[in-house]
CSV table of C-alpha atoms in Angstrom, one decimal:
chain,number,residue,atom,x,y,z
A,25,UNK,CA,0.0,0.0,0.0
A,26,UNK,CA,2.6,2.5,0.9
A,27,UNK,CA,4.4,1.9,-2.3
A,28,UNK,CA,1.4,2.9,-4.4
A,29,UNK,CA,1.1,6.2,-1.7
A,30,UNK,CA,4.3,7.4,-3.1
A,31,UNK,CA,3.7,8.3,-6.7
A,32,UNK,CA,0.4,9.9,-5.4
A,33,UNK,CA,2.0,12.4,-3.0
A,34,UNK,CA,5.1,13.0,-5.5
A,35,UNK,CA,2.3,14.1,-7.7
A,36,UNK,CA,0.8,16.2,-5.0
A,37,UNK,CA,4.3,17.9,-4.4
A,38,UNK,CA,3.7,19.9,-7.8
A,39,UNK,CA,0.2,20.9,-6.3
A,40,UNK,CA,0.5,24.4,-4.7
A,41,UNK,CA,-2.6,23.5,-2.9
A,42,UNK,CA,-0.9,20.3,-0.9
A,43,UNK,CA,2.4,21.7,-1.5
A,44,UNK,CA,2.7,22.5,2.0
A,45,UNK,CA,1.7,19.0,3.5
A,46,UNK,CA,2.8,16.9,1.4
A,47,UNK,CA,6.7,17.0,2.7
A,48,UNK,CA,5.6,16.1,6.4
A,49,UNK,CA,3.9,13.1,5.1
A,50,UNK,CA,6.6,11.7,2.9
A,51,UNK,CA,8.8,12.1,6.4
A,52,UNK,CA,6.3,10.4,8.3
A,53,UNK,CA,6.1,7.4,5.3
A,54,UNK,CA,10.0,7.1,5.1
A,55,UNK,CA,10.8,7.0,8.8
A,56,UNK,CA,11.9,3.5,9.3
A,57,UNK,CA,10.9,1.8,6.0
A,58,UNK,CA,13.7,1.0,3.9
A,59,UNK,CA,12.2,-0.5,0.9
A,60,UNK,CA,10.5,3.0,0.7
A,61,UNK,CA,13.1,4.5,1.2
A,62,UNK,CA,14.6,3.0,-1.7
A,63,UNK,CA,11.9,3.6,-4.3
A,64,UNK,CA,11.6,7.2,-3.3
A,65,UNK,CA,15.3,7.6,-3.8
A,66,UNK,CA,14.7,5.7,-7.0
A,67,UNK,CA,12.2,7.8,-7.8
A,68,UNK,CA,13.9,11.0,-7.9
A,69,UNK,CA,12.5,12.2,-4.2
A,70,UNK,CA,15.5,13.6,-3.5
A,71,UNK,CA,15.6,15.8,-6.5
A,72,UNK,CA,12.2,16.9,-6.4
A,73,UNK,CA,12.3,17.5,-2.7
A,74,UNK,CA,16.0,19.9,-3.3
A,75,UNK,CA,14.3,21.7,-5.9
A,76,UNK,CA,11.3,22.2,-3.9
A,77,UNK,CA,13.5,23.4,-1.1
A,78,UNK,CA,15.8,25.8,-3.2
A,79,UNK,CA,12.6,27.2,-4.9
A,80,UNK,CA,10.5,27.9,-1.7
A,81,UNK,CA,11.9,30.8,-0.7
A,82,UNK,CA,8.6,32.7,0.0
A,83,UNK,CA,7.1,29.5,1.8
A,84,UNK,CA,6.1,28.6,5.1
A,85,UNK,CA,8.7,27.7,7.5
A,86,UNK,CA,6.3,24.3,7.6
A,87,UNK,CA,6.9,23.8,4.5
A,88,UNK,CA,11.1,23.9,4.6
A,89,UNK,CA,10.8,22.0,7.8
A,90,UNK,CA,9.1,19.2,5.9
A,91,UNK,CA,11.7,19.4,2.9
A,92,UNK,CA,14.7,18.8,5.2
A,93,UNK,CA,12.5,16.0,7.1
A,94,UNK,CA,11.6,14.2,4.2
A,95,UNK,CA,15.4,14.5,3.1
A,96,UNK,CA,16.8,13.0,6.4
A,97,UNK,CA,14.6,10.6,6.3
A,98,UNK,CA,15.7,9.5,3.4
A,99,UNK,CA,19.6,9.1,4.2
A,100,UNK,CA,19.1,7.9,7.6
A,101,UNK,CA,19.5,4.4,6.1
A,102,UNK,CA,22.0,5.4,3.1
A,103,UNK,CA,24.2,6.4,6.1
A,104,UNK,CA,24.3,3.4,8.1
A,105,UNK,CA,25.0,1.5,4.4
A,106,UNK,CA,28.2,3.3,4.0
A,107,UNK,CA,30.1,1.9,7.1
């Protein structure tokens, strides 16, 4: 189920209306799920969640908070990989 949730709220990034959720919730989803994890980062999360980021500069602080969640959340695991 998850796995299907993620091309749905990648979609939803580009939405200004859920713009602003949307981060929070991909945190939430990648927190401790690694094969998640690994199709978001196959995915192109990353990129779309920098972009977001670097393009935001007008946006709730919500909204960056979410970014940079989403984004840790994502490497948490990577990290642990590389030792």
């Amino acid at each position: 189920l998850q796995q299907r949730v993620l091309p749905v709220l990648l979609r939803l990034l580009s939405c200004a209306d859920t713009r602003a959720q949307v981060p929070a919730v991909l945190a939430t989803l990648l927190a401790d799920n690694e094969p998640l994890q690994r199709a978001a980062a196959a995915g192109g999360t990353v990129a779309l969640l920098a972009t977001l980021l670097a393009g935001e500069g007008e946006s709730s602080s919500a909204v960056r908070e979410g970014c940079l969640s989403a984004l840790a959340s994502l490497c948490l695991r990577q990290d642990e990989g590389g030792k």
